[in-house]
Short mmCIF file of C-alpha atoms in Angstrom, two decimals:
data_model
loop_
_atom_site.label_atom_id
_atom_site.label_comp_id
_atom_site.label_asym_id
_atom_site.label_seq_id
_atom_site.Cartn_x
_atom_site.Cartn_y
_atom_site.Cartn_z
CA MET A 1 0.00 0.00 0.00
CA ASN A 2 1.37 3.41 -0.94
CA THR A 3 1.36 5.64 2.13
CA VAL A 4 3.18 8.65 0.71
CA LEU A 5 0.87 11.47 -0.32
CA ALA A 6 0.94 13.21 -3.62
CA ALA A 7 3.12 16.29 -3.79
CA SER A 8 0.09 18.39 -4.66
CA THR A 9 -1.36 18.10 -1.15
CA SER A 10 -2.59 21.59 -0.25
CA LEU A 11 -4.74 23.54 2.18
CA ASP A 12 -7.11 25.00 -0.43
CA PHE A 13 -10.61 24.92 1.05
CA SER A 14 -13.91 26.17 -0.30
CA LEU A 15 -15.29 29.48 0.96
CA THR A 16 -17.99 27.62 2.90
CA GLN A 17 -15.38 25.47 4.61
CA LYS A 18 -13.26 28.50 5.48
CA LEU A 19 -16.21 30.38 6.96
CA PHE A 20 -17.23 27.31 8.94
CA VAL A 21 -13.74 26.91 10.43
CA ILE A 22 -13.73 30.60 11.39
CA ALA A 23 -17.15 30.28 13.06
CA LEU A 24 -16.14 27.11 14.93
CA CYS A 25 -12.94 28.74 16.21
CA ALA A 26 -15.03 31.68 17.42
CA LEU A 27 -17.37 29.29 19.24
CA THR A 28 -14.58 27.28 20.88
CA ALA A 29 -12.85 30.48 22.06
CA PHE A 30 -16.14 31.69 23.57
CA ILE A 31 -16.66 28.39 25.39
CA SER A 32 -13.08 28.50 26.65
CA HIS A 33 -13.65 32.05 27.91
CA LEU A 34 -16.61 30.79 29.93
CA ALA A 35 -14.36 28.01 31.33
CA LEU A 36 -16.87 25.42 30.15
CA ALA A 37 -14.41 23.42 28.06
CA VAL A 38 -10.80 23.40 26.88
CA PHE A 39 -9.05 21.06 24.46
CA ASN A 40 -5.74 20.64 26.31
CA ASP A 41 -6.09 17.83 28.87
CA GLY A 42 -3.19 19.29 30.83
CA VAL A 43 -4.92 22.65 31.23
CA ARG A 44 -8.26 21.24 32.42
CA PRO A 45 -7.15 20.48 36.02
CA PHE A 46 -6.19 24.16 36.44
CA MET A 47 -9.66 25.34 35.45
CA LEU A 48 -11.26 24.62 38.84
CA ASP A 49 -9.19 27.32 40.54
CA PHE A 50 -10.04 29.69 37.68
CA ILE A 51 -13.75 28.90 37.89
CA GLN A 52 -13.77 29.40 41.67
CA GLY A 53 -11.80 32.65 41.44
CA ARG A 54 -8.61 31.41 43.11
CA SER A 55 -6.50 32.09 40.03
CA LYS A 56 -6.56 35.06 37.66
CA ARG A 57 -7.22 35.06 33.95
CA SER A 58 -3.64 36.11 33.18
CA GLY A 59 -2.15 33.26 35.22
CA THR A 60 -4.43 30.65 33.66
CA THR A 61 -3.61 32.01 30.21
CA ALA A 62 0.10 31.64 30.95
CA VAL A 63 -0.45 28.01 31.98
CA SER A 64 -2.45 27.29 28.83
CA PHE A 65 0.14 28.92 26.58
CA GLY A 66 3.03 27.12 28.26
CA LEU A 67 1.36 23.73 27.87
CA SER A 68 0.12 24.32 24.32
CA ALA A 69 2.62 26.43 22.35
CA GLY A 70 4.96 23.55 21.50
CA PHE A 71 2.11 21.45 20.16
CA ILE A 72 0.66 24.32 18.12
CA PHE A 73 3.81 25.33 16.29
CA GLY A 74 5.83 22.13 16.53
CA LEU A 75 3.10 19.59 15.73
CA GLY A 76 -0.17 21.20 14.64
CA ALA A 77 1.24 23.50 11.96
CA PRO A 78 3.76 20.98 10.49
CA MET A 79 1.13 18.22 10.39
CA ALA A 80 -1.37 20.47 8.63
CA LEU A 81 1.20 21.68 6.12
CA SER A 82 2.49 18.19 5.33
CA SER A 83 -0.89 16.43 5.14
CA GLY A 84 -3.12 19.24 3.84
CA VAL A 85 -5.60 18.43 6.62
CA LEU A 86 -6.42 20.55 9.67
CA ASN A 87 -5.99 19.13 13.17
CA PRO A 88 -7.14 19.93 16.73
CA TRP A 89 -3.71 21.16 17.90
CA LEU A 90 -3.76 23.86 15.25
CA LEU A 91 -7.41 24.89 15.72
CA PHE A 92 -8.41 24.27 19.32
CA LEU A 93 -5.25 24.78 21.39
CA PRO A 94 -4.94 28.42 20.23
CA THR A 95 -8.63 29.06 20.92
CA ASP A 96 -8.11 27.68 24.43
CA ILE A 97 -5.48 30.37 24.97
CA LEU A 98 -7.34 33.20 23.24
CA GLY A 99 -10.62 32.43 24.99
CA ILE A 100 -9.05 32.44 28.45
CA LEU A 101 -7.00 35.52 27.58
CA ALA A 102 -9.98 37.62 26.44
CA PRO A 103 -11.17 39.92 29.27
CA ARG A 104 -14.67 40.30 27.77
CA LYS A 105 -17.19 37.81 26.42
CA TRP A 106 -17.62 39.61 23.12
CA LEU A 107 -13.86 39.71 22.52
CA ALA A 108 -13.31 35.95 22.86
CA PRO A 109 -15.22 34.92 19.70
CA LEU A 110 -13.59 37.76 17.76
CA LEU A 111 -10.12 36.54 18.71
CA GLY A 112 -11.06 32.92 18.01
CA GLY A 113 -12.53 33.80 14.64
CA ALA A 114 -9.44 35.82 13.77
CA TRP A 115 -7.26 32.79 14.50
CA GLY A 116 -9.49 30.63 12.31
CA ALA A 117 -9.05 33.16 9.49
CA VAL A 118 -5.27 33.09 9.92
CA VAL A 119 -5.34 29.29 9.62
CA VAL A 120 -7.59 28.93 6.57
CA PHE A 121 -6.18 31.89 4.64
CA GLY A 122 -2.59 32.13 5.90
CA LEU A 123 -1.59 28.46 5.79
CA SER A 124 -2.73 28.08 2.20
CA GLY A 125 -0.42 30.89 1.13
CA ALA A 126 2.45 29.54 3.20
CA ASN A 127 1.85 26.10 1.68
CA ASP A 128 2.04 27.47 -1.88
CA VAL A 129 5.22 29.42 -1.15
CA ALA A 130 6.92 26.44 0.52
CA HIS A 131 6.16 24.09 -2.39
CA ASN A 132 7.89 26.53 -4.76
CA LEU A 133 11.13 26.68 -2.76
CA PRO A 134 14.28 24.96 -4.10
CA VAL A 135 14.15 22.64 -1.07
CA ASP A 136 10.48 21.60 -0.80
CA PHE A 137 10.45 20.56 2.86
CA LEU A 138 6.65 20.22 2.99
CA THR A 139 6.64 17.48 0.36
CA ALA A 140 9.56 15.88 2.18
CA MET A 141 7.51 15.88 5.41
CA GLN A 142 5.02 13.56 3.78
CA GLN A 143 7.61 10.87 4.46
CA MET A 144 6.28 10.89 8.03
CA SER A 145 3.06 9.20 6.96
CA THR A 146 4.44 5.66 6.61
CA PRO A 147 6.12 5.33 10.04
CA ILE A 148 3.22 7.08 11.77
CA LEU A 149 0.59 4.82 10.23
CA PHE A 150 2.43 1.55 10.79
CA LEU A 151 4.13 2.12 14.15
CA PHE A 152 0.89 3.52 15.58
CA THR A 153 -0.59 0.06 14.97
CA LEU A 154 1.51 -1.28 17.85
CA PHE A 155 0.13 0.88 20.65
CA PRO A 156 -2.27 -1.83 21.98
CA VAL A 157 0.68 -4.29 22.14
CA LEU A 158 2.68 -1.90 24.31
CA ALA A 159 -0.29 -1.28 26.60
CA ILE A 160 -0.98 -5.00 27.02
CA THR A 161 2.67 -5.76 27.73
CA ARG A 162 2.94 -3.02 30.36
CA GLN A 163 -0.28 -3.97 32.14
CA PHE A 164 -0.51 -7.73 31.72
CA GLY A 165 3.05 -8.90 31.17
CA ARG A 166 5.36 -10.19 28.48
CA LEU A 167 3.46 -13.38 27.59
CA ARG A 168 0.18 -11.67 26.73
CA GLY A 169 2.04 -8.80 25.11
CA GLY A 170 4.00 -11.21 22.94
CA LEU A 171 0.84 -13.04 21.90
CA ALA A 172 -0.79 -9.71 21.01
CA ALA A 173 2.27 -8.74 18.94
CA VAL A 174 2.18 -12.01 16.99
CA LEU A 175 -1.55 -11.62 16.39
CA GLU A 176 -1.21 -8.03 15.18
CA LEU A 177 1.69 -8.88 12.86
CA ALA A 178 -0.29 -11.76 11.36
CA LEU A 179 -3.32 -9.52 10.81
CA VAL A 180 -1.21 -6.79 9.18
CA ILE A 181 0.32 -9.30 6.76
CA LEU A 182 -3.10 -10.85 6.07
CA THR A 183 -4.66 -7.45 5.38
CA MET A 184 -1.84 -6.42 3.05
CA LYS A 185 -2.21 -9.69 1.15
CA LEU A 186 -5.98 -9.94 0.88
CA TRP A 187 -7.14 -6.30 1.02
CA PRO A 188 -4.30 -4.15 -0.38
CA ASN A 189 -6.48 -1.05 -0.62
CA VAL A 190 -7.33 -1.13 3.11
CA PHE A 191 -5.08 0.41 5.75
CA ALA A 192 -3.02 -2.57 6.89
CA GLY A 193 -3.24 -1.73 10.59
CA SER A 194 -7.03 -1.58 10.84
CA LEU A 195 -7.75 -5.18 11.86
CA ALA A 196 -4.59 -5.38 13.94
CA MET A 197 -5.48 -2.33 16.04
CA ALA A 198 -9.04 -3.58 16.51
CA ALA A 199 -7.80 -6.94 17.74
CA GLY A 200 -5.24 -5.35 20.05
CA VAL A 201 -7.69 -2.94 21.67
CA LEU A 202 -10.30 -5.68 22.12
CA LEU A 203 -7.70 -7.92 23.77
CA LEU A 204 -6.67 -5.15 26.15
CA ILE A 205 -10.25 -4.35 27.14
CA GLY A 206 -11.04 -8.05 27.50
CA PHE A 207 -8.06 -8.65 29.78
CA ALA A 208 -8.94 -5.61 31.90
CA VAL A 209 -12.65 -6.40 32.27
CA ARG A 210 -11.90 -10.03 33.11
CA LYS A 211 -9.43 -8.96 35.81
CA ASP A 212 -11.97 -6.57 37.36
CA LEU A 213 -14.76 -9.18 37.29
CA VAL A 214 -12.53 -11.81 38.90
CA GLN A 215 -11.47 -9.32 41.57
CA ARG A 216 -15.05 -8.31 42.32
CA SER A 217 -16.09 -11.95 42.63
CA ALA A 218 -13.23 -12.57 45.01
CA ASP A 219 -14.19 -9.50 47.07
CA ARG A 220 -17.83 -10.63 47.29
CA ALA A 221 -16.77 -14.09 48.32
CA ALA A 222 -14.54 -12.67 51.02
CA ALA A 223 -17.35 -10.42 52.26
CA LEU A 224 -19.78 -13.33 52.39
CA ALA A 225 -17.29 -15.42 54.29
CA ALA A 226 -16.89 -12.64 56.83
CA GLY A 227 -20.65 -12.02 57.03
CA GLU A 228 -20.23 -8.37 56.07
CA GLN A 229 -22.09 -8.12 52.77
CA THR A 230 -25.15 -6.24 54.06
CA SER A 231 -23.32 -3.90 56.37
CA GLY A 232 -20.72 -3.24 53.68
CA THR A 233 -23.38 -1.99 51.27
CA GLY A 234 -24.75 0.50 53.74
CA GLN A 235 -21.26 1.67 54.59
CA THR A 236 -20.54 2.32 50.92
CA ASP A 237 -23.66 4.43 50.56
CA GLN A 238 -22.71 6.48 53.61
CA GLU A 239 -19.15 6.94 52.31
CA ASP A 240 -20.49 8.20 48.97
CA ALA A 241 -22.68 10.71 50.78
CA ASP A 242 -19.77 12.01 52.86
CA ASP A 243 -17.11 11.94 50.15
CA PRO A 244 -16.07 15.53 49.26
CA MET A 245 -14.93 14.38 45.81
CA ALA A 246 -18.37 12.92 45.13
CA SER A 247 -19.88 16.29 46.04
CA LEU A 248 -17.43 18.09 43.75
CA PHE A 249 -18.17 15.68 40.89
CA SER A 250 -21.89 16.25 41.34
CA SER A 251 -21.60 20.06 41.28
CA SER A 252 -19.32 19.95 38.22
CA ALA A 253 -21.71 17.68 36.33
CA LEU A 254 -24.61 19.99 37.22
CA ARG A 255 -22.65 23.04 35.99
CA LEU A 256 -22.03 21.40 32.62
CA ARG A 257 -25.64 20.27 32.28
CA ARG A 258 -26.86 23.84 32.75
CA HIS A 259 -25.07 24.74 29.52
CA LEU A 260 -26.27 21.69 27.58
CA PRO A 261 -27.63 23.66 24.57
CA LEU A 262 -24.23 25.33 24.06
CA PHE A 263 -22.48 21.96 24.23
CA MET A 264 -24.91 20.56 21.68
CA VAL A 265 -23.99 23.40 19.28
CA LEU A 266 -20.32 22.62 19.91
CA GLY A 267 -20.85 18.91 19.24
CA ALA A 268 -22.69 19.70 16.02
CA GLY A 269 -19.84 21.99 14.90
CA VAL A 270 -17.02 19.55 15.57
CA CYS A 271 -18.90 16.68 13.93
CA VAL A 272 -19.60 18.76 10.81
CA LEU A 273 -15.94 19.74 10.63
CA ALA A 274 -14.98 16.05 10.66
CA GLN A 275 -17.65 15.27 8.06
CA MET A 276 -16.13 17.84 5.68
CA HIS A 277 -12.97 15.68 5.51
CA ILE A 278 -10.70 18.70 5.93
CA PHE A 279 -9.89 17.75 9.52
CA GLY A 280 -8.19 14.80 11.22
CA GLY A 281 -8.35 14.15 14.95
CA GLY A 282 -4.87 12.64 15.25
CA GLU A 283 -1.50 12.23 13.60
CA ALA A 284 -2.29 8.97 11.82
CA THR A 285 -5.83 10.12 11.08
CA SER A 286 -4.65 13.25 9.27
CA PHE A 287 -2.75 11.21 6.69
CA LEU A 288 -5.61 8.72 6.30
CA ILE A 289 -8.09 11.56 5.69
CA ALA A 290 -5.68 13.09 3.18
CA LYS A 291 -5.59 9.76 1.32
CA GLY A 292 -9.39 9.52 1.31
CA GLN A 293 -9.45 6.48 3.62
CA TYR A 294 -12.27 7.73 5.82
CA SER A 295 -13.43 4.41 7.26
CA GLU A 296 -9.87 3.55 8.32
CA ALA A 297 -9.52 7.02 9.87
CA ALA A 298 -12.75 6.44 11.79
CA GLN A 299 -11.39 3.15 13.14
CA VAL A 300 -8.15 4.75 14.30
CA ASP A 301 -9.87 7.60 16.14
CA PHE A 302 -12.46 5.23 17.59
CA TYR A 303 -9.72 3.11 19.17
CA ARG A 304 -8.12 6.23 20.64
CA VAL A 305 -11.37 7.00 22.46
CA PHE A 306 -10.74 4.13 24.89
CA GLY A 307 -7.54 5.76 26.04
CA PHE A 308 -9.08 9.17 26.70
CA VAL A 309 -12.61 8.64 28.05
CA PRO A 310 -11.48 8.02 31.66
CA LEU A 311 -9.08 10.97 31.58
CA ILE A 312 -11.59 13.39 30.06
CA ALA A 313 -14.45 12.22 32.29
CA THR A 314 -12.52 12.44 35.57
CA THR A 315 -10.86 15.78 34.79
CA ALA A 316 -14.20 17.22 33.65
CA LEU A 317 -15.92 16.08 36.84
CA ALA A 318 -13.06 17.33 39.00
CA SER A 319 -12.67 20.72 37.31
CA GLY A 320 -16.09 21.59 35.92
CA ALA A 321 -14.63 22.06 32.43
CA TYR A 322 -15.32 19.57 29.63
CA GLY A 323 -13.28 18.77 26.52
CA ILE A 324 -13.76 20.85 23.37
CA ALA A 325 -14.08 17.61 21.41
CA GLY A 326 -15.83 15.76 24.23
CA PHE A 327 -14.81 12.12 24.31
CA THR A 328 -13.76 12.61 20.63
CA LEU A 329 -16.47 10.20 19.47
CA VAL A 330 -17.73 12.90 17.11
CA TYR A 331 -14.53 12.55 15.07
CA PRO A 332 -15.07 8.97 13.77
CA ILE A 333 -18.82 9.51 13.52
CA GLY A 334 -18.33 12.62 11.41
CA TYR A 335 -15.87 10.96 9.03
CA LEU A 336 -18.47 8.36 8.10
CA LEU A 337 -21.61 10.49 7.73
CA PRO A 338 -22.86 11.38 4.23
CA ASN A 339 -23.80 15.04 4.71
CA PRO A 340 -23.24 18.01 7.08
CA LEU A 341 -26.88 18.28 8.18
CA LEU A 342 -26.94 14.73 9.51
CA ALA A 343 -23.53 15.31 11.10
CA ALA A 344 -24.85 18.39 12.92
CA VAL A 345 -27.85 16.51 14.33
CA ILE A 346 -25.89 13.45 15.40
CA GLY A 347 -23.01 15.50 16.79
CA ALA A 348 -25.42 17.51 18.95
CA VAL A 349 -27.08 14.33 20.24
CA VAL A 350 -23.74 12.65 20.99
CA PHE A 351 -22.50 15.64 22.99
CA ALA A 352 -25.79 15.84 24.89
CA LEU A 353 -25.56 12.17 25.84
CA GLU A 354 -21.91 12.55 26.88
CA VAL A 355 -22.60 15.50 29.17
CA LEU A 356 -25.68 13.87 30.69
CA ALA A 357 -23.81 10.60 31.27
CA LEU A 358 -20.71 12.11 32.90
CA SER A 359 -21.72 11.28 36.47
CA SER A 360 -22.67 7.71 35.56
CA ILE A 361 -19.43 7.22 33.64
CA GLY A 362 -17.47 8.44 36.66
CA LYS A 363 -19.23 5.95 38.94
CA VAL A 364 -18.67 3.05 36.52
CA LEU A 365 -14.98 3.88 36.17
CA GLY A 366 -14.71 3.89 39.95
CA LYS A 367 -15.74 0.23 39.96
CA LEU A 368 -13.36 -0.81 37.15
CA PRO A 369 -9.82 0.03 38.28
CA SER A 370 -8.16 -2.21 35.69
CA VAL A 371 -10.08 -0.50 32.88
CA ARG A 372 -8.93 2.88 34.21
CA ASP A 373 -5.36 1.56 34.29
CA SER A 374 -5.76 0.32 30.71
CA SER A 375 -6.67 3.80 29.52
CA GLU A 376 -3.52 5.21 31.14
CA HIS A 377 -1.40 2.51 29.50
CA LEU A 378 -3.11 3.21 26.16
CA ARG A 379 -2.36 6.93 26.34
CA ALA A 380 1.27 6.25 27.28
CA ALA A 381 1.59 3.71 24.46
CA ILE A 382 0.05 6.11 21.92
CA THR A 383 2.50 8.80 22.94
CA GLU A 384 5.47 6.41 22.84
CA THR A 385 4.69 4.92 19.43
CA LEU A 386 3.95 8.28 17.87
CA ALA A 387 7.08 9.87 19.35
CA LEU A 388 9.23 7.19 17.70
CA ALA A 389 7.25 7.31 14.46
CA ILE A 390 7.42 11.10 14.19
CA LEU A 391 11.15 11.13 14.95
CA PHE A 392 11.86 8.40 12.39
CA GLY A 393 9.59 10.06 9.81
CA SER A 394 11.27 13.42 10.40
CA LEU A 395 14.69 11.88 9.74
CA LEU A 396 13.33 10.34 6.54
CA ALA A 397 12.10 13.79 5.54
CA ALA A 398 15.52 15.24 6.40
CA ASN A 399 17.18 12.66 4.17
CA VAL A 400 14.87 13.54 1.27
CA MET A 401 15.55 17.26 1.77
CA GLY A 402 19.29 17.19 2.08
CA GLY A 403 20.77 13.71 2.46
CA GLY A 404 23.41 13.50 5.18
CA LEU A 405 23.43 17.26 5.72
CA GLY A 406 19.66 17.25 6.21
CA ILE A 407 19.91 14.43 8.77
CA LEU A 408 22.71 16.29 10.54
CA VAL A 409 20.67 19.49 10.78
CA VAL A 410 17.33 17.94 11.77
CA GLY A 411 18.80 15.30 14.07
CA GLY A 412 21.13 17.89 15.58
CA LEU A 413 18.28 20.28 16.35
CA TYR A 414 16.32 17.43 17.95
CA LEU A 415 19.28 16.41 20.11
CA LEU A 416 19.97 20.03 21.04
CA ASN A 417 16.37 20.37 22.18
CA GLU A 418 16.85 17.29 24.38
CA ALA A 419 20.10 18.67 25.83
CA MET A 420 18.43 22.00 26.62
CA GLY A 421 15.72 20.33 28.69
CA ARG A 422 13.10 20.14 25.91
CA PRO A 423 11.92 23.74 25.50
CA VAL A 424 9.88 22.20 22.65
CA VAL A 425 7.96 19.10 23.76
CA ARG A 426 9.50 15.88 22.48
CA MET A 427 6.66 14.88 20.13
CA ALA A 428 6.71 18.29 18.44
CA ALA A 429 10.49 18.75 18.40
CA ALA A 430 11.24 16.61 15.32
CA PRO A 431 8.62 18.18 12.96
CA ALA A 432 9.70 21.62 14.16
CA ALA A 433 13.29 20.65 13.38
CA VAL A 434 12.27 19.64 9.85
CA LEU A 435 10.68 23.05 9.26
CA ALA A 436 13.71 24.88 10.68
CA GLY A 437 16.07 22.58 8.76
CA GLY A 438 14.16 23.17 5.53
CA VAL A 439 14.43 26.93 5.94
CA LEU A 440 18.17 26.62 6.70
CA LEU A 441 18.82 24.43 3.64
CA ASN A 442 17.05 26.96 1.42
CA ILE A 443 19.20 29.75 2.85
CA LEU A 444 22.32 27.68 2.21
CA HIS A 445 21.13 27.11 -1.36
CA TRP A 446 20.66 30.84 -1.92
CA LEU A 447 24.20 31.38 -0.55
CA ASP A 448 25.41 28.80 -3.08
CA LEU A 449 26.56 26.49 -0.27
CA PHE A 450 24.10 23.65 -0.89
CA THR A 451 22.65 21.98 -3.97
CA PRO A 452 19.15 20.46 -3.48
CA LEU A 453 18.86 16.73 -4.12
CA LYS A 454 17.15 15.77 -7.36
CA GLY A 455 14.09 13.50 -7.52
#
């Protein structure tokens, strides 16, 4: 299967699509200003102090910028330029910052809309200019697609190995490899990792649920043996009533429910954006959308949901601020829907159900500790596989741009970032190094110190 995109990949959108992106950025900035939702999972825990007035708008803005800037410029922009598809780091992280920064309600949507205009109008021009340079580093960055797509397939194997040991991890690896080979042989036009990822995630969930059920059975048996089953139930109810965290979760869920209509509009907007096929919810998804493989993109983002539902639910209940993309279920749903109107309706319904079910989801997760652990292992595995894939893909791009000199420049910038304590987050450092390296190689060419590689 050919996983390298055509060199003509661009960010040329229709006027309707551009206006829609601008409107959605305005909406997400407004919601961020109200502290109802932010996209950055790392910022969400800080929102409780902001909501309760213990931290100022300027301080919360500084936190949001510090946690988001590297992803915006080091990952979001390079991924959009190389794939020709928008992504949440480029759209929603800046509107987090701008919404919190805005001192007035009316200013937040203006700032968000302005950012959306910069993205849809500015990136297209930057894309055209970059493709006409002697060293076309944007086309070279498309080399990242192959390692990202294939190495990402392994994230369930890593999660299983970390949580359930080498034997089960090894069995999962063998199964995934067999399914990748089978898919490539029998269905060459299908993304080879689709079945493998599905099998890996199902195995992980199965192992986790089985462990929790066995543990609960053992606990009930122990309680029966000690004659404490009835008294234990009453004690649990009393503990729930007295638990300050349970009270906080309840008030946060109620706060979000009061703004249900606004969340439904947000869900409709994000789902329509995904349905337009100009947006990808993740690194691998962006390249799949660019290649027109929408069902495979939906599978990939659906599997990611399992790693983020517990995190998003617990941080939303603890802070009173939800996720801009919710549980991200609207991504895969949107990719598969036939028209924007249906996407708007279904996106609104999905967001409504998510917000209304937050308390119940929190209670269920409290009874399934192994499932919660699985989500943490999944997130760590996703980050680890993508970090390696992006680094490897960036070095491939460097080789295409400038051979050994390109590898020296890009790899050197990455290593320098590591030595300096990672001022740019690790996952974003390599793509940022490719952009900086591409600019440097063009300057060297204009100084007659470097001749671009042919082909």
